[in-house]
Structures are given as structure tokens and as C-alpha cells.
Amino acid sequence: MPVVLRAKCIVVGDAAVGKSAVCQVFHSDSSHFPKTYTMTCGVELLVKTVNIPDSKDSVEVCMYDSAGKEIFSELVQKFWDHPSMVIVVYDVTNETSFSSCQKWLERVRCQKPELQPVGVLLANKIDLDQRRVISPKAGKELADSNGLEYFECSAKEMENVDSAFYYLANEYYKLYQETVNQMQSLG
Ligand code: GDP
Ligand code: MG
């Protein structure tokens, strides 16, 4: 019997870093970059199934695309309990969005400190190379110091958006398998 796991993936970061664009590009198999900017109010839910290589199993990733504006922060945090995955997004041309990542992580962690979700730090808008102010090195260091995996992408160019989600789905699946193996070894 194929196993289908369902994972809650919360996507956080400052307003306008590209959270909704990243979710929509991944959800649409890189066929849709939103042409008009609509501000996310609260949380939008998008679901996409990721097949696990060399198995018949899959992970259903439920993306909780959260609003980044402070006025929504109390509302959106109500949706964050028991996340299985977290993606912290920043804009490589925006210093403030990078320094905010720590704040977003703390907000996620204070939800359920006993269950650490698998996490990714996602540097978006790498197509704007001329205006880039946050280097890959700085991004990688922040990710390492927080136990996150580092990825870069451009939602606009639909470049490398999937990698972060595939990584998370595979890690989540590995955790599941480890748990199953532990249970079986207990008899
Ligand atoms: P959110 O507030 O974090 O959900 O951000 P949005 O997804 O709504 O995007 C905010 C703005 O950034 C929009 O005008 C997008 O078109 C733009 N944007 C998103 N991703 C990219 C990207 O990879 N490159 C560029 N150049 N612009 C982007
Ligand atoms: Mg949004």
C-alpha cells in the first residue's frame, strides 16, 4: 500500500519578499507567476503532492501562505500550531527582510517548542542580481546557525523554487521512516 503523508508547511517572512509567488509557482508546476500583486490577508492554503523517489509513497504538502504585515500577525499565528515544515523567505535585495528572519523563526518556535519542524531558509529574487545586498555566504551562515537548509530561488524566473519543497518533503518522509523503523524494532 502506498503511504500518503500529509505535512503542514508554514511559509513566513516579511511582506513582499515573494512568499505567495513562491507558493503559487510551486503549486502550479512552474506555470504560474502571479502578474498582479495582491496582499495576502491572513493565511491562504495551497496543497501539492510530492512523490518520493524510489517509492510509491508521497507527501501532501499543505502550504500555509501567511501574511507578512504586522497587523495580521496575531491572526496568522493562530494557524501555525503543529507545523511539520517551515520556510522562512527573504528578498536578497532587502536587508530588512533578511534581518527579520530571526524574528519569524522565534515566532514559529514559540508555537510548539517541543516539536521542531524541518526548516528551510529561502533567499528569493535572485534574478535581481544587480540589486542584491545579501550574499549567499551570509544566507548560508544564518541558515546553519539556525539548523535550517539554505536554498536560493527566483519565483519570477521560476528558477529553483521546487528544490526547497522537495527537500522538505523528503526530509519529512525520512523522519516518518525512522519512526516506523523504531516502532518495528521495539517489536
Ligand atoms: P508576499 O507578500 O511575501 O506574499 O510577496 P508576493 O508574492 O506577493 O510578491 C511581492 C512582490 O514581489 C510582487 O510584486 C511580486 O511580483 C514580486 N516578486 C516575487 N517574487 C519575485 C522574484 O523572484 N523576482 C522578482 N524580481 N520579483 C518577485
Ligand atoms: Mg503574500
Tab-separated table of C-alpha atoms and ligand atoms in Angstrom:
chain	number	residue	atom	x	y	z
A	1	MET	CA	0.000	0.000	0.000
A	2	PRO	CA	1.436	3.397	-0.942
A	3	VAL	CA	1.793	5.747	2.002
A	4	VAL	CA	0.484	9.300	1.689
A	5	LEU	CA	1.731	11.628	4.417
A	6	ARG	CA	0.176	14.993	4.999
A	7	ALA	CA	2.506	17.761	6.117
A	8	LYS	CA	1.713	21.246	7.245
A	9	CYS	CA	4.194	23.702	5.768
A	10	ILE	CA	4.091	27.243	7.079
A	11	VAL	CA	5.626	29.920	4.885
A	12	VAL	CA	6.738	33.048	6.721
A	13	GLY	CA	8.749	36.223	6.153
A	14	ASP	CA	8.287	39.964	5.731
A	15	ALA	CA	5.618	41.381	3.418
A	16	ALA	CA	6.525	41.459	-0.299
A	17	VAL	CA	9.508	39.058	-0.153
A	18	GLY	CA	7.633	36.715	-2.521
A	19	LYS	CA	6.006	34.132	-0.243
A	20	SER	CA	2.796	33.981	-2.278
A	21	ALA	CA	4.738	33.918	-5.549
A	22	VAL	CA	6.904	31.017	-4.322
A	23	CYS	CA	3.843	29.030	-3.177
A	24	GLN	CA	1.942	29.659	-6.381
A	25	VAL	CA	4.856	28.816	-8.659
A	26	PHE	CA	5.423	25.536	-6.830
A	27	HIS	CA	1.709	24.756	-6.719
A	28	SER	CA	1.303	25.330	-10.466
A	29	ASP	CA	4.348	23.207	-11.502
A	30	SER	CA	6.179	26.386	-12.518
A	31	SER	CA	3.454	27.529	-14.891
A	32	HIS	CA	2.142	30.489	-12.965
A	33	PHE	CA	3.927	33.530	-11.545
A	34	PRO	CA	1.253	35.940	-10.246
A	35	LYS	CA	1.362	39.009	-12.522
A	36	THR	CA	-0.584	41.259	-10.231
A	37	TYR	CA	0.382	41.863	-6.658
A	38	THR	CA	-2.332	41.019	-4.154
A	39	MET	CA	-1.611	41.359	-0.483
A	40	THR	CA	-2.223	38.185	1.484
A	41	CYS	CA	-4.643	38.880	4.330
A	42	GLY	CA	-4.383	36.189	6.964
A	43	VAL	CA	-3.477	32.757	5.588
A	44	GLU	CA	-4.009	31.096	2.217
A	45	LEU	CA	-3.882	27.335	1.883
A	46	LEU	CA	-2.443	25.541	-1.165
A	47	VAL	CA	-1.917	21.783	-1.412
A	48	LYS	CA	0.528	19.941	-3.642
A	49	THR	CA	1.596	16.306	-3.693
A	50	VAL	CA	5.289	15.441	-3.895
A	51	ASN	CA	6.216	11.910	-4.961
A	52	ILE	CA	9.072	10.342	-3.029
A	53	PRO	CA	11.753	8.949	-5.375
A	54	ASP	CA	12.226	5.154	-5.491
A	55	SER	CA	8.945	4.510	-3.710
A	56	LYS	CA	5.234	4.605	-4.354
A	57	ASP	CA	4.816	6.944	-1.412
A	58	SER	CA	4.106	10.631	-1.430
A	59	VAL	CA	3.901	13.657	0.822
A	60	GLU	CA	0.989	16.020	0.512
A	61	VAL	CA	2.425	19.442	1.291
A	62	CYS	CA	-0.196	21.825	2.682
A	63	MET	CA	1.301	25.303	2.294
A	64	TYR	CA	0.088	27.908	4.735
A	65	ASP	CA	0.976	31.119	2.935
A	66	SER	CA	0.925	33.687	5.727
A	67	ALA	CA	0.564	37.449	5.518
A	68	GLY	CA	3.785	39.252	6.450
A	69	LYS	CA	2.230	42.533	7.549
A	70	GLU	CA	2.331	43.090	11.292
A	71	ILE	CA	-1.373	43.942	11.519
A	72	PHE	CA	-2.177	40.333	10.606
A	73	SER	CA	0.415	38.746	12.876
A	74	GLU	CA	-1.914	37.770	15.688
A	75	LEU	CA	-4.387	36.269	13.256
A	76	VAL	CA	-1.873	34.280	11.215
A	77	GLN	CA	-0.128	32.816	14.243
A	78	LYS	CA	-3.384	31.086	15.152
A	79	PHE	CA	-2.862	28.866	12.107
A	80	TRP	CA	0.691	27.886	12.976
A	81	ASP	CA	0.212	25.177	15.582
A	82	HIS	CA	1.946	21.833	14.955
A	83	PRO	CA	3.767	22.666	11.734
A	84	SER	CA	5.742	19.814	10.118
A	85	MET	CA	7.778	22.153	7.950
A	86	VAL	CA	8.686	25.799	7.868
A	87	ILE	CA	10.032	28.003	5.079
A	88	VAL	CA	11.443	31.390	6.040
A	89	VAL	CA	11.649	33.591	2.950
A	90	TYR	CA	13.618	36.800	2.435
A	91	ASP	CA	14.331	39.065	-0.502
A	92	VAL	CA	18.048	39.211	-1.415
A	93	THR	CA	17.680	42.907	-2.354
A	94	ASN	CA	16.182	43.843	1.005
A	95	GLU	CA	18.388	43.976	4.084
A	96	THR	CA	15.456	44.414	6.489
A	97	SER	CA	13.713	41.290	5.225
A	98	PHE	CA	16.918	39.358	5.958
A	99	SER	CA	17.304	40.678	9.489
A	100	SER	CA	13.635	39.856	10.144
A	101	CYS	CA	14.207	36.133	9.559
A	102	GLN	CA	15.340	35.600	13.146
A	103	LYS	CA	12.145	37.225	14.412
A	104	TRP	CA	9.987	34.997	12.204
A	105	LEU	CA	11.825	31.907	13.385
A	106	GLU	CA	11.316	32.827	17.013
A	107	ARG	CA	7.607	33.274	16.378
A	108	VAL	CA	7.439	29.836	14.800
A	109	ARG	CA	9.466	28.240	17.582
A	110	CYS	CA	7.379	29.668	20.374
A	111	GLN	CA	4.336	27.885	18.950
A	112	LYS	CA	5.351	24.347	19.877
A	113	PRO	CA	8.922	24.320	21.130
A	114	GLU	CA	8.919	20.555	21.767
A	115	LEU	CA	8.324	19.698	18.119
A	116	GLN	CA	10.936	21.239	15.843
A	117	PRO	CA	9.719	21.235	12.260
A	118	VAL	CA	12.157	20.643	9.379
A	119	GLY	CA	13.084	24.021	8.001
A	120	VAL	CA	14.425	25.932	5.038
A	121	LEU	CA	15.798	29.438	4.670
A	122	LEU	CA	14.830	30.612	1.193
A	123	ALA	CA	16.586	33.528	-0.499
A	124	ASN	CA	14.207	34.803	-3.186
A	125	LYS	CA	14.514	37.293	-6.092
A	126	ILE	CA	17.993	36.182	-7.200
A	127	ASP	CA	17.032	37.425	-10.694
A	128	LEU	CA	17.668	40.959	-9.351
A	129	ASP	CA	21.396	40.289	-9.220
A	130	GLN	CA	22.405	43.951	-9.703
A	131	ARG	CA	20.469	44.998	-6.627
A	132	ARG	CA	21.443	42.061	-4.454
A	133	VAL	CA	22.679	43.083	-0.989
A	134	ILE	CA	22.615	39.746	0.875
A	135	SER	CA	25.330	37.351	-0.247
A	136	PRO	CA	24.870	33.590	-0.479
A	137	LYS	CA	27.508	33.291	2.258
A	138	ALA	CA	25.515	35.440	4.697
A	139	GLY	CA	22.375	33.446	3.909
A	140	LYS	CA	24.117	30.139	4.385
A	141	GLU	CA	25.569	31.248	7.731
A	142	LEU	CA	22.183	32.311	9.053
A	143	ALA	CA	20.695	29.006	7.924
A	144	ASP	CA	23.482	26.962	9.536
A	145	SER	CA	23.256	28.793	12.837
A	146	ASN	CA	19.527	28.020	12.969
A	147	GLY	CA	19.626	24.410	11.823
A	148	LEU	CA	17.957	25.243	8.518
A	149	GLU	CA	18.831	24.180	4.980
A	150	TYR	CA	19.685	27.083	2.642
A	151	PHE	CA	18.172	27.490	-0.833
A	152	GLU	CA	18.101	30.322	-3.367
A	153	CYS	CA	15.435	30.886	-5.975
A	154	SER	CA	13.674	33.283	-8.269
A	155	ALA	CA	9.920	32.853	-8.246
A	156	LYS	CA	9.755	35.310	-11.118
A	157	GLU	CA	12.082	33.278	-13.345
A	158	MET	CA	10.566	30.085	-11.895
A	159	GLU	CA	14.068	29.020	-11.045
A	160	ASN	CA	14.835	26.524	-8.288
A	161	VAL	CA	11.557	27.074	-6.406
A	162	ASP	CA	10.788	23.346	-6.254
A	163	SER	CA	14.073	22.373	-4.596
A	164	ALA	CA	13.128	23.748	-1.199
A	165	PHE	CA	9.799	21.912	-1.172
A	166	TYR	CA	11.291	18.640	-2.445
A	167	TYR	CA	13.955	18.828	0.215
A	168	LEU	CA	11.357	19.339	2.947
A	169	ALA	CA	9.086	16.581	1.661
A	170	ASN	CA	11.988	14.111	1.530
A	171	GLU	CA	13.258	15.057	4.988
A	172	TYR	CA	9.789	14.719	6.417
A	173	TYR	CA	9.427	11.325	4.784
A	174	LYS	CA	12.783	10.228	6.242
A	175	LEU	CA	11.631	11.218	9.725
A	176	TYR	CA	8.493	9.188	9.203
A	177	GLN	CA	10.505	6.164	8.087
A	178	GLU	CA	12.836	6.448	11.075
A	179	THR	CA	9.840	6.480	13.386
A	180	VAL	CA	8.357	3.424	11.699
A	181	ASN	CA	11.691	1.582	11.960
A	182	GLN	CA	11.989	2.443	15.638
A	183	MET	CA	8.494	1.154	16.300
A	184	GLN	CA	9.228	-2.076	14.431
A	185	SER	CA	12.478	-2.623	16.310
A	186	LEU	CA	10.512	-2.337	19.555
A	187	GLY	CA	8.531	-5.313	18.327
B	1	GDP	P1	4.500	38.186	-0.249
B	1	GDP	O1	3.930	39.425	0.345
B	1	GDP	O2	5.717	37.730	0.506
B	1	GDP	O3	3.499	37.103	-0.431
B	1	GDP	O4	5.072	38.592	-1.704
B	1	GDP	P2	4.389	38.408	-3.131
B	1	GDP	O5	4.497	37.007	-3.595
B	1	GDP	O6	3.033	38.988	-3.105
B	1	GDP	O7	5.386	39.275	-4.027
B	1	GDP	C1	5.656	40.636	-3.714
B	1	GDP	C2	6.203	41.348	-4.953
B	1	GDP	O8	7.481	40.811	-5.320
B	1	GDP	C3	5.318	41.188	-6.176
B	1	GDP	O9	5.313	42.391	-6.890
B	1	GDP	C4	5.994	40.099	-6.967
B	1	GDP	O10	5.750	40.198	-8.350
B	1	GDP	C5	7.458	40.331	-6.644
B	1	GDP	N1	8.267	39.090	-6.705
B	1	GDP	C6	8.004	37.901	-6.108
B	1	GDP	N2	8.971	37.008	-6.365
B	1	GDP	C7	9.875	37.640	-7.157
B	1	GDP	C8	11.127	37.240	-7.771
B	1	GDP	O11	11.608	36.116	-7.659
B	1	GDP	N3	11.787	38.199	-8.502
B	1	GDP	C9	11.294	39.467	-8.661
B	1	GDP	N4	12.020	40.317	-9.402
B	1	GDP	N5	10.129	39.855	-8.099
B	1	GDP	C10	9.432	38.974	-7.360
B	2	MG	MG	1.526	37.017	0.215
